[in-house]
């Protein structure tokens, strides 16, 4: 497949991708959009001018501040619209080039907004390597995984209101911490600020309260994926998390990449899941390739521009896949809504250069990272920007996510 648009071979946004997002133009106009190379496609104006007329939906849903109503059209419709966009900008349709060029905007002239209103947010804990590292560090290396971990995808309900789009700066959170050698807790800015490298999926189809989604049907409910950074305040977390789990250590801000990459676009990059031993209960069993070969990197960029890649991981390492996560989440009848975000949990590989958090990379601060400017990092400093990037690539087909980045500002 080729496009009549020119873009670099290295672009995440090849004609094979056709992601969906929400953009704000220079004059303030907000529309739904897609992207090929560095060209952003204004889908509302394209539809208004009749290029999507074979689809009978109300075109004004492409002029909203979120994609929720568009996504709610259902995958049979949104998948067909994606295919139509792909055709319009493909070489086969080059004769229409002059009619279509006016719907293109340079990427650097638009601002990406949060693509969906996130109805509910759940964070899983599905990387065996991550759970093992954390268990070894804080409990017992010989029994790093808790007894439930190999039997269910552990998760917690997170906070949707503080999820922001890439580029949004975040203030260092303040909170309550307690040093091991002090009798009383104290209050102040977090000292151990960390990222968590994750991938999240956006739900595209709701269920009724009481209904469950099987692993076999789960993909019908998943619209697409985003990169996700679950910002974490380790010192606050350590003191607050017993016995109910993460709370203020996590809800001060999480961030997503702006373009939702559809499951359709990720189809060629399916791969086998890690072997699950013991065999999970029947409602968690699945058939077929449910993991994705998605390369992930994390970079820290200091305020002076000094930059270092601190992690190279891959989404394929996940022990519990998205279908199992959704089946587990709904097995008790919990209903899901369009726009729900379910994050994978920190994605760590088996070697230190593939760990998905500073907690693991520096092993709790014991092995600091050396930055090119000579400074070191145990955790994230004020002025640092953390960038997560991700892409799939196979047989010269590249489908990527762009990036999710945030700069950390001093505590407010
Ligand atoms: Ca997490």
XYZ file of C-alpha atoms and ligand atoms in Angstrom:
413
model
C 0.000 0.000 0.000
C 1.263 3.476 -0.860
C -0.003 6.994 -0.306
C 0.113 9.900 -2.736
C 1.312 11.888 0.267
C 5.038 12.022 0.865
C 6.292 10.898 4.235
C 9.476 9.473 5.668
C 9.901 5.663 5.674
C 10.553 6.094 9.354
C 7.200 7.724 10.113
C 4.973 6.134 12.754
C 2.001 7.363 10.736
C 2.255 5.382 7.532
C -0.777 4.764 5.304
C -1.107 1.451 7.191
C -1.838 3.261 10.433
C -4.713 5.798 10.078
C -5.124 6.562 13.802
C -7.832 8.776 15.303
C -7.428 11.861 17.482
C -8.867 15.268 18.321
C -7.096 18.422 17.150
C -7.448 22.115 17.797
C -6.593 24.328 14.833
C -4.946 27.746 15.015
C -8.329 29.510 14.891
C -9.562 27.419 17.806
C -11.679 24.996 15.737
C -11.789 21.516 17.262
C -12.324 18.496 14.993
C -11.719 14.771 14.826
C -8.629 13.957 12.804
C -6.367 11.282 11.417
C -2.757 11.543 10.303
C -0.437 10.373 7.541
C 3.231 11.294 7.974
C 3.300 14.902 9.191
C -0.076 15.661 7.576
C -3.092 15.832 9.851
C -6.427 15.133 8.152
C -9.452 17.212 9.199
C -12.114 14.489 9.207
C -15.039 16.790 9.956
C -14.556 18.997 6.896
C -13.785 15.953 4.764
C -17.089 14.392 5.865
C -19.047 17.670 5.564
C -17.925 17.942 1.937
C -19.360 14.510 1.170
C -16.335 12.213 1.153
C -17.866 9.949 3.807
C -21.435 10.089 2.499
C -21.818 6.317 2.225
C -21.786 6.294 6.036
C -25.105 7.522 7.368
C -23.965 8.854 10.750
C -24.513 12.439 11.892
C -21.307 14.132 10.680
C -21.411 16.671 13.518
C -19.997 13.987 15.830
C -16.664 14.698 14.098
C -16.842 18.270 15.390
C -16.935 17.380 19.087
C -14.259 17.744 21.740
C -13.898 13.983 22.116
C -14.140 10.862 19.958
C -16.623 9.115 22.275
C -19.677 9.397 20.012
C -17.607 8.528 16.945
C -16.180 5.448 18.663
C -19.699 4.499 19.829
C -20.743 4.114 16.170
C -19.214 0.677 16.598
C -16.266 -1.070 15.040
C -18.072 -2.225 11.873
C -18.624 1.475 11.060
C -15.380 3.003 12.357
C -13.293 0.250 10.723
C -15.002 0.931 7.376
C -14.419 4.691 7.782
C -10.758 4.027 8.499
C -10.517 1.913 5.321
C -12.193 4.700 3.328
C -9.694 7.299 4.630
C -6.886 4.907 3.737
C -8.275 4.599 0.200
C -8.775 8.363 -0.264
C -5.125 9.053 0.477
C -3.727 5.985 -1.305
C -1.920 6.024 -4.647
C -4.966 4.330 -6.246
C -6.873 7.557 -5.635
C -4.127 9.926 -6.760
C -6.436 11.517 -9.348
C -8.469 13.037 -6.481
C -5.354 14.546 -4.914
C -6.252 18.157 -5.762
C -9.696 17.787 -4.211
C -8.317 16.308 -0.982
C -5.279 18.458 -0.307
C -7.365 21.152 1.390
C -8.252 18.820 4.276
C -4.592 18.504 5.277
C -2.949 20.527 8.025
C 0.736 20.418 8.991
C 1.151 18.548 12.262
C 3.056 21.460 13.839
C 0.154 23.844 13.229
C -2.360 21.922 15.305
C -2.619 21.061 18.958
C -3.588 17.548 19.974
C -6.253 17.328 22.652
C -7.167 14.380 24.862
C -8.827 12.109 22.272
C -11.612 10.720 24.474
C -13.518 11.597 27.571
C -12.171 8.843 29.782
C -15.210 7.400 31.500
C -13.430 5.019 33.831
C -9.793 4.088 34.318
C -8.351 0.839 35.615
C -4.675 -0.002 35.924
C -3.531 -3.602 35.759
C -0.263 -5.122 36.993
C 0.241 -7.662 34.243
C 3.991 -7.811 33.567
C 5.470 -10.765 35.381
C 8.937 -9.232 35.278
C 7.683 -5.981 36.830
C 5.673 -7.712 39.559
C 8.664 -9.976 40.294
C 11.078 -7.034 40.506
C 8.810 -5.059 42.837
C 8.109 -8.140 44.968
C 11.809 -8.935 45.219
C 12.668 -5.365 46.173
C 9.987 -4.850 48.820
C 9.262 -8.337 50.098
C 11.118 -11.557 49.448
C 13.122 -12.422 46.294
C 12.316 -16.108 46.834
C 8.559 -15.446 46.889
C 8.390 -12.311 44.789
C 4.980 -12.962 43.269
C 2.042 -12.919 45.672
C -0.073 -16.114 45.653
C -2.878 -14.647 43.498
C -0.659 -13.207 40.746
C -0.416 -16.264 38.473
C -4.179 -16.858 38.748
C -5.696 -13.474 37.862
C -4.731 -10.142 36.275
C -4.314 -8.001 39.406
C -5.528 -4.404 39.053
C -6.944 -1.377 40.856
C -9.440 1.322 39.961
C -7.581 4.532 39.160
C -8.565 8.159 38.696
C -9.878 9.283 35.278
C -10.122 13.054 35.934
C -6.358 13.632 36.077
C -5.432 11.793 32.868
C -3.904 14.331 30.475
C -2.729 14.298 26.877
C 0.942 14.253 25.901
C 2.659 17.632 26.231
C 0.801 18.670 29.376
C 3.316 19.663 32.080
C 2.764 18.154 35.517
C 3.705 19.597 38.889
C 5.638 17.431 41.288
C 3.003 16.176 43.724
C 3.052 16.911 47.438
C 1.949 14.453 50.038
C 2.492 12.499 53.187
C 5.541 10.280 53.519
C 7.270 8.519 56.347
C 10.969 7.738 56.577
C 11.794 4.318 58.048
C 13.893 5.885 60.826
C 11.290 8.481 61.829
C 8.430 7.850 64.238
C 6.038 10.280 62.528
C 5.102 11.026 58.905
C 5.918 14.370 57.290
C 4.398 16.480 54.498
C 6.120 17.954 51.445
C 7.004 17.531 47.771
C 7.490 13.954 46.597
C 11.190 13.056 46.482
C 10.943 9.795 44.528
C 8.987 10.735 41.403
C 8.820 7.949 38.835
C 7.281 7.053 35.484
C 5.661 3.756 34.554
C 5.920 2.602 30.946
C 2.489 1.259 29.991
C 0.110 0.740 27.079
C -3.615 1.370 27.522
C -6.650 0.260 25.549
C -9.758 2.341 24.905
C -13.133 0.631 25.098
C -15.371 1.059 22.048
C -18.533 -0.762 23.061
C -20.476 -0.697 26.307
C -21.972 -3.542 28.290
C -25.002 -3.680 30.582
C -24.501 -4.062 34.310
C -24.519 -7.807 34.981
C -23.045 -8.801 31.624
C -19.606 -10.301 31.107
C -17.229 -10.206 28.133
C -15.466 -13.446 27.202
C -11.830 -13.582 26.112
C -13.114 -14.672 22.662
C -15.322 -11.562 22.292
C -13.061 -9.064 24.074
C -11.525 -7.606 20.893
C -14.993 -6.472 19.750
C -14.967 -4.143 22.765
C -11.475 -2.696 22.220
C -11.337 0.293 19.859
C -7.610 0.955 19.996
C -4.470 1.548 22.000
C -2.471 4.487 23.357
C 0.873 4.821 25.097
C 0.397 5.493 28.788
C 2.582 6.914 31.543
C 1.317 6.089 35.019
C 3.260 8.770 36.918
C 4.019 7.500 40.405
C 5.223 9.072 43.659
C 7.137 6.186 45.218
C 7.661 7.704 48.668
C 3.971 8.607 49.014
C 3.023 5.161 47.673
C 5.200 3.331 50.168
C 3.480 4.916 53.166
C -0.122 5.056 51.923
C -0.648 1.818 49.982
C -1.430 -0.574 52.831
C -3.939 -2.170 52.867
C -6.010 -0.838 49.926
C -3.358 -0.119 47.274
C -2.359 3.016 45.337
C -4.179 6.286 46.059
C -2.560 9.776 46.038
C 0.743 8.352 44.766
C -0.946 7.809 41.409
C -3.860 10.212 40.966
C -1.957 13.501 40.541
C -1.521 12.870 36.824
C -1.258 10.149 34.201
C -0.697 10.793 30.514
C -1.644 9.317 27.145
C -0.352 9.650 23.595
C -2.758 11.690 21.430
C -3.429 9.305 18.518
C -5.500 6.180 19.156
C -4.045 3.386 17.042
C -6.828 0.948 16.156
C -6.677 -2.801 16.726
C -7.214 -3.075 12.940
C -3.912 -1.294 12.319
C -2.139 -3.551 14.820
C -3.438 -6.789 13.275
C -0.181 -7.671 11.418
C 1.806 -7.395 14.639
C 0.015 -10.026 16.713
C 2.304 -12.430 18.496
C 2.133 -15.320 20.941
C 1.705 -14.679 24.648
C 4.105 -16.017 27.269
C 3.239 -19.543 28.396
C 0.868 -19.434 31.379
C 1.664 -21.973 34.061
C -0.444 -22.897 36.013
C -3.277 -22.900 33.453
C -5.694 -20.120 34.412
C -9.349 -20.805 35.274
C -11.507 -21.419 32.216
C -12.936 -17.873 31.962
C -9.347 -16.586 31.524
C -8.306 -19.117 28.890
C -8.009 -17.900 25.319
C -7.107 -19.030 21.814
C -4.900 -17.367 19.215
C -2.275 -14.646 19.282
C -3.370 -11.985 21.764
C -0.108 -10.133 22.385
C 1.402 -7.476 20.124
C 5.009 -6.964 19.098
C 5.162 -3.278 20.012
C 8.600 -1.767 20.638
C 8.697 0.738 23.479
C 11.346 3.203 24.612
C 11.620 5.684 27.454
C 13.824 8.767 27.289
C 14.682 11.299 29.975
C 15.477 14.768 28.638
C 16.945 17.186 31.184
C 16.068 20.889 31.089
C 19.473 21.595 29.434
C 18.651 19.146 26.618
C 20.867 16.322 27.870
C 18.958 13.189 26.850
C 19.232 9.488 27.548
C 17.234 6.409 26.578
C 16.692 4.641 29.892
C 14.524 1.731 28.786
C 13.797 -0.391 25.711
C 10.942 -2.765 26.305
C 8.148 -4.458 24.358
C 4.404 -4.887 24.887
C 4.756 -8.561 23.876
C 6.225 -9.328 27.305
C 2.803 -8.966 29.000
C 1.857 -12.121 30.898
C -1.856 -11.271 31.026
C -3.184 -9.961 27.704
C -5.902 -7.370 27.095
C -8.590 -9.978 26.380
C -7.896 -11.673 29.695
C -7.909 -8.311 31.472
C -11.305 -7.387 30.031
C -12.754 -10.847 30.728
C -11.559 -10.642 34.317
C -12.797 -7.060 34.787
C -16.331 -7.980 33.668
C -16.640 -11.553 34.979
C -18.509 -10.294 38.049
C -20.926 -8.223 35.931
C -19.093 -4.882 36.167
C -20.281 -2.824 33.167
C -17.847 -1.051 30.858
C -18.422 2.201 28.964
C -17.217 3.703 25.684
C -14.102 5.720 26.506
C -12.974 3.547 29.389
C -9.200 3.267 29.616
C -7.524 0.073 30.800
C -3.779 0.291 31.286
C -1.453 -2.676 31.140
C 0.662 -2.052 34.196
C 4.369 -1.318 33.958
C 5.905 -3.241 31.060
C 9.289 -4.630 32.033
C 11.440 -7.067 30.098
C 13.891 -9.506 31.655
C 17.017 -7.324 31.622
C 17.675 -4.033 33.491
C 17.791 -2.049 30.218
C 14.206 -3.153 29.536
C 12.684 -2.288 32.910
C 9.698 0.059 32.763
C 10.232 2.302 35.807
C 13.103 4.111 37.544
C 12.270 2.077 40.658
C 13.475 -1.003 38.782
C 16.092 0.578 36.486
C 18.000 2.095 39.434
C 16.823 -0.681 41.801
C 15.280 1.698 44.285
C 17.965 4.352 43.704
C 20.922 2.045 44.398
C 22.223 2.160 40.798
C 21.735 5.704 39.464
C 21.553 6.421 35.731
C 24.401 8.554 34.356
C 23.149 11.332 32.085
C 25.353 12.638 29.213
C 25.776 15.982 31.027
C 27.434 14.207 33.979
C 24.469 14.411 36.332
C 22.790 11.290 37.649
C 19.191 10.223 38.104
C 17.787 7.938 40.749
C 14.296 9.244 40.053
C 12.871 12.142 37.988
C 14.016 15.714 38.759
C 12.174 19.018 38.282
C 12.710 20.237 34.713
C 13.070 16.705 33.318
C 10.864 15.606 30.454
C 9.986 11.910 30.221
C 9.094 10.662 26.750
C 7.637 7.269 25.883
C 7.610 6.210 22.241
C 6.236 3.067 20.639
C 6.039 1.438 17.219
C 5.419 -1.874 15.472
C 7.444 -2.818 12.407
C 7.352 -5.917 10.205
C 8.253 -6.506 6.551
C 8.685 -2.764 5.881
C 5.298 -1.908 7.372
C 5.515 0.526 10.270
C 2.657 1.501 12.551
C 3.554 3.694 15.498
C 2.068 5.738 18.283
C 4.218 8.873 18.226
C 4.975 9.724 21.816
C 3.630 10.677 25.191
C 5.828 13.225 26.937
C 5.475 15.417 29.991
C 7.753 17.929 31.630
C 7.909 17.908 35.413
C 7.522 21.330 37.026
C 8.383 22.101 40.662
C 5.729 21.429 43.297
C 3.016 24.082 43.317
Ca 0.872 1.333 36.927
